[in-house]
Short mmCIF file of C-alpha atoms and ligand atoms in Angstrom, two decimals:
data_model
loop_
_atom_site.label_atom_id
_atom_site.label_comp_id
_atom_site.label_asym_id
_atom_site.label_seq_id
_atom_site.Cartn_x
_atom_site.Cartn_y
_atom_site.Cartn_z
CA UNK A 172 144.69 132.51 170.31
CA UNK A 173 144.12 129.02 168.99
CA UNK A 174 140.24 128.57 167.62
CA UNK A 175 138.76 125.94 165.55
CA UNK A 176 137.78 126.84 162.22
CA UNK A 177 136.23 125.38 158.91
CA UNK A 178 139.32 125.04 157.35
CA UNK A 179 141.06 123.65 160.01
CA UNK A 180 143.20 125.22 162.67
CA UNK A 181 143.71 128.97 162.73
CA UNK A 182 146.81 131.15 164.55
CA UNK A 183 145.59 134.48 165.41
CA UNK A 184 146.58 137.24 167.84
CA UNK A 185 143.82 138.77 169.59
CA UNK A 186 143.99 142.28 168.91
CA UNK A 187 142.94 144.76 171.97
CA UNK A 188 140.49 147.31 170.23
CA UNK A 189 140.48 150.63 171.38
CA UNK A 190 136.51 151.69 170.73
CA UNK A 191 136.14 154.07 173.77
CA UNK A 192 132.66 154.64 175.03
CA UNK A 193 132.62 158.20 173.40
CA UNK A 194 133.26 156.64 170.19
CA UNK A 195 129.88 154.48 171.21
CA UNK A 196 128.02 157.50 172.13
CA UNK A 197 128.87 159.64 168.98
CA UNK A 198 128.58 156.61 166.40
CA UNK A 199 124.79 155.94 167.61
CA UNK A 200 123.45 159.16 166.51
CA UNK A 201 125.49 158.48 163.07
CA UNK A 202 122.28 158.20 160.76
CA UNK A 203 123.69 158.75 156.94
CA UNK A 204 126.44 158.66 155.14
CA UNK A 205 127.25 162.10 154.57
CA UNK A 206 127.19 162.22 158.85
CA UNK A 207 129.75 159.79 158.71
CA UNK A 208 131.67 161.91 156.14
CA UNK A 209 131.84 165.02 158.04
CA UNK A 210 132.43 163.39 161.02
CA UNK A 211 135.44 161.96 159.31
CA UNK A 212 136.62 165.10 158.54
CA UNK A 213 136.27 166.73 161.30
CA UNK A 214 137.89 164.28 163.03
CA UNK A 215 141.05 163.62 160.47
CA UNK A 216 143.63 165.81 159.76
CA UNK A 217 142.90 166.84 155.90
CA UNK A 218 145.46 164.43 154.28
CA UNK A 219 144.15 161.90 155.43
CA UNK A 220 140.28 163.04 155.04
CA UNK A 221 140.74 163.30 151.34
CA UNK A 222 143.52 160.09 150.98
CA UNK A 223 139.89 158.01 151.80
CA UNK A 224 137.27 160.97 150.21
CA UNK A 225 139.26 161.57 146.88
CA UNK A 226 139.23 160.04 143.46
CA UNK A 227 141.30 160.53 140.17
CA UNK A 228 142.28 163.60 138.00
CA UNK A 229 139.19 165.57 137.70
CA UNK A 230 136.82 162.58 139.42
CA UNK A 231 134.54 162.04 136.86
CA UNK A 232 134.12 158.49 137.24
CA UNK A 233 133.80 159.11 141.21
CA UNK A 234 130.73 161.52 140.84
CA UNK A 235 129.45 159.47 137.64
CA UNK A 236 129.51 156.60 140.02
CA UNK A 237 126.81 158.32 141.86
CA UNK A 238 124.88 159.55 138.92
CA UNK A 239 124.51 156.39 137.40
CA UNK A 240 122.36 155.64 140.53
CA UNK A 241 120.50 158.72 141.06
CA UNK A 242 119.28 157.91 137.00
CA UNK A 243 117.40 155.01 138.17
CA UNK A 244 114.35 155.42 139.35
CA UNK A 245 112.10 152.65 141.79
CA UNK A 246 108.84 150.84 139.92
CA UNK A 247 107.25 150.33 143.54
CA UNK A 248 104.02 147.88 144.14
CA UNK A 249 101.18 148.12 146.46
CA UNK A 250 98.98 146.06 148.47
CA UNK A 251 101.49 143.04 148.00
CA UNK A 252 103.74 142.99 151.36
CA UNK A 253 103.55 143.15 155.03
CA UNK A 254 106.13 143.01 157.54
CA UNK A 255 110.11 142.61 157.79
CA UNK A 256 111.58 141.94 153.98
CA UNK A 257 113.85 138.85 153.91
CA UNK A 258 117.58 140.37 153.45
CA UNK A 259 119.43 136.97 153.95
CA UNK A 260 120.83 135.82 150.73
CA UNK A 261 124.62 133.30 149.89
CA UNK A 262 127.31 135.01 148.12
CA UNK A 263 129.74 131.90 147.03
CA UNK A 264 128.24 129.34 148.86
CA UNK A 265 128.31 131.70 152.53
CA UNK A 266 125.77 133.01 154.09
CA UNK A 267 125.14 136.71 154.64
CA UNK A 268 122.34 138.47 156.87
CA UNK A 269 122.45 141.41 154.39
CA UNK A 270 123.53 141.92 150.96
CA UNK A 271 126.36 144.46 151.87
CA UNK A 272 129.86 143.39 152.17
CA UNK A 273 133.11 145.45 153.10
CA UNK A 274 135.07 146.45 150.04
CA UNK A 275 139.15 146.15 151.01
CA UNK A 276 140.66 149.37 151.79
CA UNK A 277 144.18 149.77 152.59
CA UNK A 278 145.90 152.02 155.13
CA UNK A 279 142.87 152.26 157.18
CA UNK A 280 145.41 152.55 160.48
CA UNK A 281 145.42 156.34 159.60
CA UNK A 282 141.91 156.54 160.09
CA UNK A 283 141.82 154.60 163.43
CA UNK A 284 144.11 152.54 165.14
CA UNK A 285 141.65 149.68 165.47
CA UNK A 286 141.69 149.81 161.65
CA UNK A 287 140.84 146.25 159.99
CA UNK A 288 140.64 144.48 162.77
CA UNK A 289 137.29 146.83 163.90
CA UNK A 290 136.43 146.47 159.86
CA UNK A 291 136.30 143.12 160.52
CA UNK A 292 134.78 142.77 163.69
CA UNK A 293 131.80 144.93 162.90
CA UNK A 294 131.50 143.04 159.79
CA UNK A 295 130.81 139.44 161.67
CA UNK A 296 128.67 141.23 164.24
CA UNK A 297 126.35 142.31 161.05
CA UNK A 298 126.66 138.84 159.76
CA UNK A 299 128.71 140.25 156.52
CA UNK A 300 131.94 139.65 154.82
CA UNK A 301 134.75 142.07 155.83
CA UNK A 302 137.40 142.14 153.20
CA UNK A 303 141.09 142.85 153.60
CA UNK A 304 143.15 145.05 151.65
CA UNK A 305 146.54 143.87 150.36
CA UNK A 306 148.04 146.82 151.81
CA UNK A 307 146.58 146.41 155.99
CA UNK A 308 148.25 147.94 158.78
CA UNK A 309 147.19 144.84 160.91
CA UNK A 310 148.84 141.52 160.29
CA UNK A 311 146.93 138.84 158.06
CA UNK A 312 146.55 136.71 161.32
CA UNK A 313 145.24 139.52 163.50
CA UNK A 314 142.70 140.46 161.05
CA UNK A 315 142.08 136.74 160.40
CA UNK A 316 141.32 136.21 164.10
CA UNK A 317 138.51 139.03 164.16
CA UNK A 318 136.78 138.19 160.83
CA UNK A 319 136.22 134.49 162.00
CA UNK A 320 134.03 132.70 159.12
CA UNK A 321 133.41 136.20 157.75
CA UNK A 322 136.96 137.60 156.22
CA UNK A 323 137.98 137.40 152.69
CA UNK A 324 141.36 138.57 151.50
CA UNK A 325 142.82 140.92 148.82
CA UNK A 326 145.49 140.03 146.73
CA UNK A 327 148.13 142.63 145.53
CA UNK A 328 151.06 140.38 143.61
CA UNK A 329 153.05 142.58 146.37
CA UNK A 330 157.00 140.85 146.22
CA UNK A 331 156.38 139.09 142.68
CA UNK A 332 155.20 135.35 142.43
CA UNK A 333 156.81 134.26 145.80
CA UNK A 334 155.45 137.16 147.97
CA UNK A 335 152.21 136.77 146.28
CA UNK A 336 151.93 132.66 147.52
CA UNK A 337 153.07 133.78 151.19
CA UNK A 338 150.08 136.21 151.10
CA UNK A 339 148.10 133.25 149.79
CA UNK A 340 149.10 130.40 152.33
CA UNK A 341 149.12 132.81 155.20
CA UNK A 342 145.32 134.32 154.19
CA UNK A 343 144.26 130.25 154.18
CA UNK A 344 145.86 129.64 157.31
CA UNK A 345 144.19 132.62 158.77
CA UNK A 346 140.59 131.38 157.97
CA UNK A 347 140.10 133.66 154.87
CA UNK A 348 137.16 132.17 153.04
CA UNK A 349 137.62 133.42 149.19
CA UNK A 350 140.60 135.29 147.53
CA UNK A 351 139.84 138.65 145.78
CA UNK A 352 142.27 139.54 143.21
CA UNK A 353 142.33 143.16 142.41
CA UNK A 354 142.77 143.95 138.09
CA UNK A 355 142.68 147.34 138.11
CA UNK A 356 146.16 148.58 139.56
CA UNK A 357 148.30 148.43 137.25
CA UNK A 358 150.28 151.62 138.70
CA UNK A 359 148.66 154.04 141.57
CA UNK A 360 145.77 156.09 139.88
CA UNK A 361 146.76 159.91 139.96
CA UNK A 362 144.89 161.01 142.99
CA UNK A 363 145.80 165.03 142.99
CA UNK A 364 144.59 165.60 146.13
CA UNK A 365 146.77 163.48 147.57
CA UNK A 366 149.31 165.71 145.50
CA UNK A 367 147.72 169.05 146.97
CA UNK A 368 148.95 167.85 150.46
CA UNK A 369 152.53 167.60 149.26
CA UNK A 370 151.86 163.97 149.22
CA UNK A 371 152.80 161.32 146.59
CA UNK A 372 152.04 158.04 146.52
CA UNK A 373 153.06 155.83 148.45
CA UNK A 374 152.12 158.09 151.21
CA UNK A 375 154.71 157.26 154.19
CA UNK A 376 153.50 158.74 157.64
CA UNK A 377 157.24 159.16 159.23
CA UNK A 378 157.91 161.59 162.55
CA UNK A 379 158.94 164.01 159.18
CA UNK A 380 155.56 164.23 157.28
CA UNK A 381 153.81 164.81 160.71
CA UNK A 382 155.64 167.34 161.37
CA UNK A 383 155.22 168.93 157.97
CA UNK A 384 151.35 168.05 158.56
CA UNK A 385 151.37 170.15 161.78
CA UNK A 386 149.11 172.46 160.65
CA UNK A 387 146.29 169.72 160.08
CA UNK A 388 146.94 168.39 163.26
CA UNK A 389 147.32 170.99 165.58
CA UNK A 390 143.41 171.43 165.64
CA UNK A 391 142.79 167.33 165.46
CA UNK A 392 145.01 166.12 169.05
CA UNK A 393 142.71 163.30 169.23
CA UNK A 394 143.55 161.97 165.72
CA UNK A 395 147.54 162.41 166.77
CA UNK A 396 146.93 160.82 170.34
CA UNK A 397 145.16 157.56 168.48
CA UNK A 398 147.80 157.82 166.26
CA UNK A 399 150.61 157.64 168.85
CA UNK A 400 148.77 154.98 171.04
CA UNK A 401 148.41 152.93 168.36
CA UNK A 402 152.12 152.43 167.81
CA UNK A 403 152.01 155.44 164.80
CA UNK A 404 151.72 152.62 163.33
CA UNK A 405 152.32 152.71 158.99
CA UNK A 406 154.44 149.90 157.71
CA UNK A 407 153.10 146.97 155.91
CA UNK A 408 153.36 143.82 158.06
CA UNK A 409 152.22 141.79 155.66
CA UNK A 410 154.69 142.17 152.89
CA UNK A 411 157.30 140.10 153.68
CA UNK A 412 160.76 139.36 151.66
CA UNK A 413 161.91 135.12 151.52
CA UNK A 414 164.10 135.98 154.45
CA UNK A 415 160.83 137.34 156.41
CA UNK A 416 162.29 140.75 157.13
CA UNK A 417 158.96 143.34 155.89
CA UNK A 418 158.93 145.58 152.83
CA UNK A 419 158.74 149.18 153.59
CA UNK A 420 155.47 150.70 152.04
CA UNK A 421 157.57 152.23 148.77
CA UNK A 422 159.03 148.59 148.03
CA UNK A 423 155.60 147.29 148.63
CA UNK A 424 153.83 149.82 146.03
CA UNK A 425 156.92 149.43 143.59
CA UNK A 426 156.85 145.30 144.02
CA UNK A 427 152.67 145.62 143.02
CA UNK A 428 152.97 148.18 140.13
CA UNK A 429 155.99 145.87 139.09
CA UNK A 430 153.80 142.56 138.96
CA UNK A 431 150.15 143.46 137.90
CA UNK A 432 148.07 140.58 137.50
CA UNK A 433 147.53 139.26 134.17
CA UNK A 434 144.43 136.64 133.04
CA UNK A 435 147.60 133.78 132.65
CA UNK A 436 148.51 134.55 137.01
CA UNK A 437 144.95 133.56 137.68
CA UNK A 438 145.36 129.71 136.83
CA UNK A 439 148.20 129.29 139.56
CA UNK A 440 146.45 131.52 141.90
CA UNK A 441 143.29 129.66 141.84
CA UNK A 442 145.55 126.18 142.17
CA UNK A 443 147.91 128.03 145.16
CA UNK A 444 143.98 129.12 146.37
CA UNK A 445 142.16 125.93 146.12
CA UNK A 446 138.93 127.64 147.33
CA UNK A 447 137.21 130.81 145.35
CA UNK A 448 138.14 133.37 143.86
CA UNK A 449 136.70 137.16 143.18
CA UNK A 450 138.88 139.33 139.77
CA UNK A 451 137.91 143.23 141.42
CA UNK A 452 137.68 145.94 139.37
CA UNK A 453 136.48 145.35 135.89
CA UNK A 454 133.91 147.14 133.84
CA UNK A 455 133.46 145.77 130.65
CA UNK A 456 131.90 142.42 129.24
CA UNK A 457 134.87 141.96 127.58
CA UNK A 458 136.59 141.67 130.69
CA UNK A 459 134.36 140.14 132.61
CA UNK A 460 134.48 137.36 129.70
CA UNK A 461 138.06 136.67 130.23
CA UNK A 462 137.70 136.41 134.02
CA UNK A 463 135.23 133.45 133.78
CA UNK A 464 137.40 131.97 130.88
CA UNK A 465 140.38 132.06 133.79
CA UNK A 466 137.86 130.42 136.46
CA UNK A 467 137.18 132.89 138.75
CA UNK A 468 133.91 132.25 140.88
CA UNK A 469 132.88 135.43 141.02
CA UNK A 470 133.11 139.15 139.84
CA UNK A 471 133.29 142.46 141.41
CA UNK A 472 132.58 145.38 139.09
CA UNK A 473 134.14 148.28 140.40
CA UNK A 474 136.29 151.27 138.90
CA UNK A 475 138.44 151.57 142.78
CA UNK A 476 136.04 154.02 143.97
CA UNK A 477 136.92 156.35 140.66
CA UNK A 478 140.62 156.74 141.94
CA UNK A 479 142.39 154.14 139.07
CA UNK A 480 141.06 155.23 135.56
CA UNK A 481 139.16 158.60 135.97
CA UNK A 482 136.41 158.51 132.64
CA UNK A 483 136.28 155.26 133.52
CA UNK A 484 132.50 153.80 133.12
CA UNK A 485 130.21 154.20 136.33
CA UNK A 486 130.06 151.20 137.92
CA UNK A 487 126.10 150.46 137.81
CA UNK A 488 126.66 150.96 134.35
CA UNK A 489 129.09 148.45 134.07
CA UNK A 490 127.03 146.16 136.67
CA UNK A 491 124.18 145.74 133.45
CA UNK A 492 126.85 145.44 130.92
CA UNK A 493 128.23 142.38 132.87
CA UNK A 494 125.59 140.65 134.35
CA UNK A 495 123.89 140.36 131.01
CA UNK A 496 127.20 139.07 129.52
CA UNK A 497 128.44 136.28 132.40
CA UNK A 498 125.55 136.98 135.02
CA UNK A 499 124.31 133.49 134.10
CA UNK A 500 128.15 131.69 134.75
CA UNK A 501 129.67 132.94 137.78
CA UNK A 502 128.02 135.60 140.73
CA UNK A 503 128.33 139.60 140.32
CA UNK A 504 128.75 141.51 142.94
CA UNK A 505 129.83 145.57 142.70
CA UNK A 506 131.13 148.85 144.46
CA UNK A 507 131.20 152.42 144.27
CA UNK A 508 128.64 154.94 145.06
CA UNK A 509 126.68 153.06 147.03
CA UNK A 510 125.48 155.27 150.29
CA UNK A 511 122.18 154.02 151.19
CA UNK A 512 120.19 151.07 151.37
CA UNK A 513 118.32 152.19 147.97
CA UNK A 514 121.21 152.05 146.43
CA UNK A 515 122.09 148.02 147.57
CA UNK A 516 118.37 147.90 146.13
CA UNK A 517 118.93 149.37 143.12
CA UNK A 518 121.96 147.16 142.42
CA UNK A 519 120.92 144.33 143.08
CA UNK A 520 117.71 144.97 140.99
CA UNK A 521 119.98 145.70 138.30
CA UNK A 522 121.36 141.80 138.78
CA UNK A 523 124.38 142.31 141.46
CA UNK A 524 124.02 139.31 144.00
CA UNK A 525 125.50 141.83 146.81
CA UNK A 526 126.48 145.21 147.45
CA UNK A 527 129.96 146.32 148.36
CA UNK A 528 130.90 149.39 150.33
CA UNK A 529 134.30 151.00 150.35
CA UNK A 530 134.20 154.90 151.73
CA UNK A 531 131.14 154.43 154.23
CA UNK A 532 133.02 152.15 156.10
CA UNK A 533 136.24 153.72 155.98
CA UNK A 534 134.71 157.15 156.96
CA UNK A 535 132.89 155.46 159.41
CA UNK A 536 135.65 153.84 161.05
CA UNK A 537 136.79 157.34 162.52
CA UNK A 538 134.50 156.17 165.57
CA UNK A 539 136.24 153.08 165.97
CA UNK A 540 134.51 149.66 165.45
CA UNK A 541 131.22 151.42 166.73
CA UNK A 542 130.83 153.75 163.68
CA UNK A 543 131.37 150.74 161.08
CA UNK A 544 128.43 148.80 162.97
CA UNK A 545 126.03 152.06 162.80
CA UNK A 546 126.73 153.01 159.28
CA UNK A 547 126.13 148.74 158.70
CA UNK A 548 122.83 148.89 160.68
CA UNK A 549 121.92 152.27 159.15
CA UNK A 550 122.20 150.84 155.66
CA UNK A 551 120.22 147.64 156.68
CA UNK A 552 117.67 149.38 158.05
CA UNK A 553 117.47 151.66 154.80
CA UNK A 554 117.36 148.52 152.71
CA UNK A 555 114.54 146.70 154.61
CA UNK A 556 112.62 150.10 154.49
CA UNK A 557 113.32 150.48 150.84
CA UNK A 558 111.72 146.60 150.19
CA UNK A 559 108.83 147.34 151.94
CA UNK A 560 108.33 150.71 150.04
CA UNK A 561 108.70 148.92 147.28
CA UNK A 562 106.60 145.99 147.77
CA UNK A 563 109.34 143.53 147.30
CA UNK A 564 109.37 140.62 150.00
CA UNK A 565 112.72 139.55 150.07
CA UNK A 566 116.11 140.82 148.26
CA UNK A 567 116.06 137.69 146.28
CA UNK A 568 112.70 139.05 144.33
CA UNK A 569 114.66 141.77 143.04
CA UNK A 570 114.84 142.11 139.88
CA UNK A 571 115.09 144.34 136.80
CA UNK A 572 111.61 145.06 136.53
CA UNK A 573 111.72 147.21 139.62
CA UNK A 574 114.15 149.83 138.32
CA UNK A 575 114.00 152.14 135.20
CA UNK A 576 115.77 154.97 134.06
CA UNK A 577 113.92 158.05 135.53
CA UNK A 578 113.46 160.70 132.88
CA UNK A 579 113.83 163.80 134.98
CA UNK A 580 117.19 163.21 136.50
C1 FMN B 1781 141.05 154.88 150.86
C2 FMN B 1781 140.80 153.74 149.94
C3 FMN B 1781 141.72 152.70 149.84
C4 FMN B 1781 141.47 151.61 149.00
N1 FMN B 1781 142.35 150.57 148.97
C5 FMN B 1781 142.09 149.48 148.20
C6 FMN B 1781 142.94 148.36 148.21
O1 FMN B 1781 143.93 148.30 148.96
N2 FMN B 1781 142.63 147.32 147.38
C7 FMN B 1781 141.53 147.33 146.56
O2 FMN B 1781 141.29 146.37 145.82
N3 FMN B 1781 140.69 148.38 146.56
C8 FMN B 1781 140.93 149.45 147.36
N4 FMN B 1781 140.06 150.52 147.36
C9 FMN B 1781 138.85 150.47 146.53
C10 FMN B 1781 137.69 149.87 147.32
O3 FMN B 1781 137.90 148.49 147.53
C11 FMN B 1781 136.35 150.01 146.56
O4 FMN B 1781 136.49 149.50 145.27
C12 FMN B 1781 135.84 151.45 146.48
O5 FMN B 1781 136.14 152.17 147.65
C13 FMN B 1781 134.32 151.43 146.27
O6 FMN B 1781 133.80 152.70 146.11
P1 FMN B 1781 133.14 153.55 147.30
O7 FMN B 1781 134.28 154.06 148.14
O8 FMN B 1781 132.44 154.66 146.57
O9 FMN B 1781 132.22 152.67 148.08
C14 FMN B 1781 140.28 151.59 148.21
C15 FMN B 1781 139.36 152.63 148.34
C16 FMN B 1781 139.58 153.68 149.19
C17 FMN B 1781 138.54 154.77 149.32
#
């Protein structure tokens, strides 16, 4: 497919998605997250329920992720607002309809064959930003063709310097409209669930580990049927060596733990780049202070979900430590924890300019592209309802003074 685009001509493939109309049926009565959880896991043979639902070690920083939250408590107004709150708002220059963007996830093939490319899709169809993970099952160009004006792209340094660049031209090629360069992966978190299922990291889905998985998937045909139709599909396309032959996922992983980003690699990716640029994954000021002093445009405070450092801090923690250190120089935006619209609220009152989501969309995606645009609409919806609650007309009235820490939780 040949489309024009903003930055010129882009090369895609269009990608046949495989939503079925069951998928359609079952993701409309999807009304929270947690239904989008057990659905997931219902629906997923256990490996890969808890590769997406687990964090680090003993997940502290997972859970605290969610406490942090649940400590803040709304300071509502009445008699101020009527009608629809405004949710529109720019994040780097683009416009969004709603302050809620796709956080990269990688992998998400296992989940549903229609993996980024329905991210993506569902994402421009909510007028968001879909983001893609490094480590996609779909092809840079495939996922580039869905997201339109609305993808951004993950960098891993997978394959050194060089592979890193070919990630970079091919993600401006493809339309990708700002680079995100992940910080915190330094080497694979220890994710012991992952260990519980006889599975280490990288996890490699050959004919051998399904049939060591039977047991999961015995009850779960449907997941092994998607599976199959969708080509059982688990290599990294994107990861290419100078000859263009593909790195198999363990060289990919080894490549990326061998070439971690430092605060020096940002100056020639942000030349290489030419357009802007997210550092994910920090949580202190400190940090966040050395990101601006590299360039970067922007700043997404997140601790991977809690699967990288487990004790790490909570990430709305983190959000006030940062915003009131750089908040003023470059935009915030954050992850983790986030499940309903009152939390995008209670983020963004605390100074993030949007809300990220990494596990509700994932989870989600077990329904295909369908489930990622219910669990989108259901947290719009939640968000507008929250505004109005609140007596807050529009998301960019949010502020500070409409959160404090509640003294019973
Ligand atoms: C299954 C899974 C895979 C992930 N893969 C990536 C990745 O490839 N690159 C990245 O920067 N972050 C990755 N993340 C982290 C997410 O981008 C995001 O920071 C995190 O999921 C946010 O927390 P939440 O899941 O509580 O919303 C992944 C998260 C999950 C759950």
């Amino acid at each position: 497919m040949q489309r024009a685009h903003g930055r010129g001509t882009v090369v895609g493939r269009t990608v046949a998605v495989m939503t079925t109309g069951g998928e359609r049926r079952r993701a409309a009565s999807l009304g929270t997250f947690e239904d989008a959880r057990r659905r997931a896991r219902k629906r997923l043979p256990a490996a890969v329920f808890d590769y997406l639902d687990g964090g680090a070690e003993a997940e502290l920083t997972m859970r605290a992720n969610r406490a942090a939250l649940e400590a803040l408590e709304f300071v509502p107004r009445m008699g101020r607002t009527t009608g629809p709150a405004d949710l529109t708002t720019t994040v780097l220059g683009q416009r969004v309809e709603v302050p809620i963007l796709l956080s990269p996830v990688g992998y998400t093939r296992l989940v549903h064959p229609d993996g980024d490319v329905a991210g993506a899709r569902a994402a421009r169809a909510a007028g968001t930003i879909f983001t893609l993970s490094s480590m996609a099952g779909h092809t840079i160009e495939e996922v580039g063709a869905a997201a339109g004006d609305a993808g951004w792209f993950q960098l891993y340094l997978i394959g050194g310097r060089a592979g890193a660049e070919d990630l970079i031209d091919r993600a401006k090629a493809a339309g990708f409209r700002a680079l995100v360069v992940t910080m915190d992966s330094q080497i694979p978190g220890n994710r012991e669930r992952d260990g519980r299922h006889g599975i280490k990291f990288p996890i490699t889905m050959t004919p051998r580990t399904v049939v060591r998985l039977a047991a999961q998937l015995a009850p779960r045909p449907g997941w092994l049927l998607r599976f199959r139709k969708g080509g059982l599909a688990f290599d990294m396309p994107n990861s290419r060596r100078p000859d263009g032959t593909r790195l198999s996922m363990g060289e990919a992983i080894g490549s990326m733990t061998a070439h971690a980003p430092t605060w020096a690699d940002l100056e020639w990716i942000r030349e290489r780049w030419g357009g802007p640029v997210l550092a994910k994954g920090l949580v202190t000021a400190e940090d966040a202070k050395a990101a601006v002093a590299a360039g970067v445009d922007g700043i997404v405070v997140s601790n991977h979900g809690g699967r990288q450092l487990d004790g790490a801090p909570a990430s709305a923690d983190a959000l006030v430590e940062i915003v009131d250190a750089v908040g003023d120089q470059v935009e915030v935006l954050v992850d983790g924890g986030i499940r309903r619209g009152s939390d995008v609220a209670r983020v963004l009152a605390l100074g993030a300019r949007a809300a990220m989501i990494g596990r509700p969309w994932a989870f989600a995606l077990s329904e295909g592209q369908a489930g990622v645009e219910r669990v989108l609409e259901v947290l719009r919806t939640d968000l507008d309802r929250t505004l109005r609650l609140l007596g807050c007309p529009s998301v960019a009235d949010l502020d500070r003074s409409y959160v404090r820490p509640a003294p019973h939780r």
